[in-house]
Amino acid sequence: MRLSQYFMPILRDDPKEAEIISHKLMLRTGMIRQEAAGSYSWLPMGYRVLRKIEKIVREEQDRSGAIEVLMPTIQPADLWRKSGRYDAYGKEMLRIKDRHDRDMLYGPTNEEMITDIFRQGVQSYKDMPRNLYHIQWKFRDEVRPRFGVMRGREFLMKDAYSFDVSREAGQHAYNKMFVAYLRTFARMGLKAVPMRAETGPIGGDDSHEFLVLAETGESGVFFDRAFLDMDWSAFDIDYDDVAAVAKVVDTFTSKYAATDEKHDAAEFEKRVPDAARVSGRGIEVGHIFFFGTKYSAPLGCEVQGADGKKVLVQSGSYGIGVSRLVGGIIEASHDDAGIIWPEPVAPFKVGLINLKAGDPETEAACVHIYKALEAKGVEVLYDDRDDRPGAKFAVMDLIGLPWQVIIGPRGLKDGIAEVKNRKTGARENVALDQIVARFSA
Ligand code: 5CA
């Protein structure tokens, strides 16, 4: 993509309405634009990141055996009356009437609808277990939408729903999602610590939140430092191996970790040595729930068990804040100059800077590399605008692409360009004909 032809409305100054760094940077780099309180348009740079996050989430859900569907954003109220949540959900639910005066709502979550879909589609234990998920916009009329996409009113969520015939099978479904979450967040460069949590309006018996540490997080967190030294990359396990999956969950729940809602100071002091006690703040990027029969009972979701008798289905639900993650990753990865995108979610991998736009030789060298990188499938943003080098460096640092390739007349004379790593700041002179080989798609 040529920057001269792109849509990236950079703001020169920090927007006043933004309180936290991720919100500031998302507005400054033209990733999003606010349309109403807690509601944003995703502009090209922001949308690219959102789609990358969505792709990782989708790949890891699929890998764990979950199956993708897509349910509507607007739901009829009937099913919610059956579960008893139509009134219980309160003012956070956006209620709408259609032209026939029927009660509708903009879905804040989908337990009722998916349970009904499953009930109609599956009658026997032979067609279980199943885990169905979708990635869909939600609306919650939050009292205090704030911090940009972190606490929006309209936001993108991945929500998965598991259906099992027994409690043990339901536990395995829960454990699989737990491991899938560790894998998902690790791929985005995040350590999201699983913590015991309150279940709130979603309900259920067992629940874990996954929290990324950040000073600006909305939850207070207390945990054992040992978490941070664990091996966060070793979950390449067979999801059908019940014991192996349970072992990972055991390891990641063996140490103390709780949000302020569940925190028990006496237990914290008893279980965690003084030097290992960490208290701080975190951003909740995922939340998983085990329900037992909380939803299947009121919605009449039963199947025929192996013994021929009808049995109520055991279910769970599993959410990831896909749009919140965009802000969460920036909170966890930035410096004074701007964003530092982890490669797997970066909007482009390489930023190519032409130091002398209008100079035919520099332009030719840049275009050659630009085209070769694109042909190889490497995503590159080419700053071909006529601007001062200093201003171009500042923009490139601000938008935080992992690599910068800087080409100017001086280096060209010696057949070299400069390659800069945004994260480490390390710079290296590289022969022009070696540049493309440096990057893979
Ligand atoms: N049905 C369950 C699980 S599928 C559910 O809705 N869980 S939740 O309420 O915990 O939401 C799941 C995730 O969505 C949260 O962990 C959080 O990352 C994200 N989320 C929740 N509310 C908001 C919001 N207002 N803005 C942005 N993200 C949100």
mmCIF file of C-alpha atoms and ligand atoms in Angstrom, residues 85 89 108-111 140 142 149-161 181 202 209-210 284-289 291 317-324, ligand 1:
data_model
loop_
_atom_site.group_PDB
_atom_site.id
_atom_site.type_symbol
_atom_site.label_atom_id
_atom_site.label_comp_id
_atom_site.label_asym_id
_atom_site.label_seq_id
_atom_site.Cartn_x
_atom_site.Cartn_y
_atom_site.Cartn_z
ATOM 1 C CA ARG A 85 -32.912 -12.744 31.715
ATOM 2 C CA TYR A 89 -30.367 -7.904 32.361
ATOM 3 C CA PRO A 108 -25.382 -8.404 24.556
ATOM 4 C CA THR A 109 -24.551 -12.156 24.449
ATOM 5 C CA ASN A 110 -26.106 -15.310 22.915
ATOM 6 C CA GLU A 111 -26.663 -18.099 25.484
ATOM 7 C CA ARG A 140 -24.245 -3.322 25.993
ATOM 8 C CA GLU A 142 -22.689 0.405 29.637
ATOM 9 C CA VAL A 149 -12.551 0.289 22.465
ATOM 10 C CA MET A 150 -11.725 -1.099 25.923
ATOM 11 C CA ARG A 151 -15.180 -0.485 27.302
ATOM 12 C CA GLY A 152 -17.355 0.198 24.330
ATOM 13 C CA ARG A 153 -21.080 -0.074 23.937
ATOM 14 C CA GLU A 154 -20.850 -1.743 20.541
ATOM 15 C CA PHE A 155 -17.934 -4.170 20.549
ATOM 16 C CA LEU A 156 -16.763 -7.307 18.761
ATOM 17 C CA MET A 157 -16.798 -10.509 20.782
ATOM 18 C CA LYS A 158 -15.987 -14.115 20.090
ATOM 19 C CA ASP A 159 -18.457 -16.200 22.033
ATOM 20 C CA ALA A 160 -18.381 -19.976 22.093
ATOM 21 C CA TYR A 161 -20.928 -22.306 23.688
ATOM 22 C CA TYR A 181 -7.234 -19.147 25.320
ATOM 23 C CA ILE A 202 -23.875 -14.452 32.730
ATOM 24 C CA GLU A 209 -11.080 -14.430 33.554
ATOM 25 C CA PHE A 210 -7.923 -13.947 31.496
ATOM 26 C CA GLU A 284 -9.921 -8.659 31.096
ATOM 27 C CA VAL A 285 -9.515 -9.985 27.553
ATOM 28 C CA GLY A 286 -11.381 -13.253 28.004
ATOM 29 C CA HIS A 287 -13.874 -14.865 30.335
ATOM 30 C CA ILE A 288 -15.019 -18.481 30.453
ATOM 31 C CA PHE A 289 -18.002 -19.906 32.339
ATOM 32 C CA PHE A 291 -23.035 -23.441 33.676
ATOM 33 C CA SER A 317 -19.826 -20.194 27.439
ATOM 34 C CA TYR A 318 -16.520 -18.663 26.494
ATOM 35 C CA GLY A 319 -15.942 -15.045 25.515
ATOM 36 C CA ILE A 320 -13.022 -13.123 24.050
ATOM 37 C CA GLY A 321 -13.104 -9.345 23.683
ATOM 38 C CA VAL A 322 -11.833 -9.137 20.111
ATOM 39 C CA SER A 323 -12.119 -5.345 19.754
ATOM 40 C CA ARG A 324 -10.944 -4.784 23.341
HETATM 41 N N1 5CA B 1 -21.496 -14.923 27.144
HETATM 42 C C1 5CA B 1 -20.301 -14.748 27.915
HETATM 43 C C2 5CA B 1 -19.163 -15.509 27.370
HETATM 44 S S1 5CA B 1 -19.308 -15.841 25.706
HETATM 45 C C3 5CA B 1 -19.954 -13.267 28.018
HETATM 46 O O1 5CA B 1 -20.616 -12.429 27.444
HETATM 47 N N2 5CA B 1 -18.921 -12.982 28.773
HETATM 48 S S2 5CA B 1 -18.392 -11.530 29.169
HETATM 49 O O2 5CA B 1 -19.467 -10.688 29.555
HETATM 50 O O3 5CA B 1 -17.376 -11.719 30.127
HETATM 51 O O4 5CA B 1 -17.768 -10.902 27.878
HETATM 52 C C4 5CA B 1 -16.724 -11.587 27.218
HETATM 53 C C5 5CA B 1 -15.573 -10.663 26.903
HETATM 54 O O5 5CA B 1 -16.025 -9.567 26.110
HETATM 55 C C6 5CA B 1 -14.963 -10.016 28.130
HETATM 56 O O6 5CA B 1 -13.992 -10.855 28.712
HETATM 57 C C7 5CA B 1 -14.347 -8.763 27.553
HETATM 58 O O7 5CA B 1 -13.042 -9.047 27.035
HETATM 59 C C8 5CA B 1 -15.259 -8.414 26.406
HETATM 60 N N3 5CA B 1 -16.168 -7.301 26.776
HETATM 61 C C9 5CA B 1 -17.196 -7.340 27.654
HETATM 62 N N4 5CA B 1 -17.787 -6.134 27.738
HETATM 63 C C10 5CA B 1 -17.121 -5.308 26.888
HETATM 64 C C11 5CA B 1 -17.249 -3.931 26.516
HETATM 65 N N5 5CA B 1 -18.191 -3.165 27.031
HETATM 66 N N6 5CA B 1 -16.371 -3.422 25.602
HETATM 67 C C12 5CA B 1 -15.410 -4.198 25.061
HETATM 68 N N7 5CA B 1 -15.245 -5.505 25.371
HETATM 69 C C13 5CA B 1 -16.085 -6.055 26.267
#
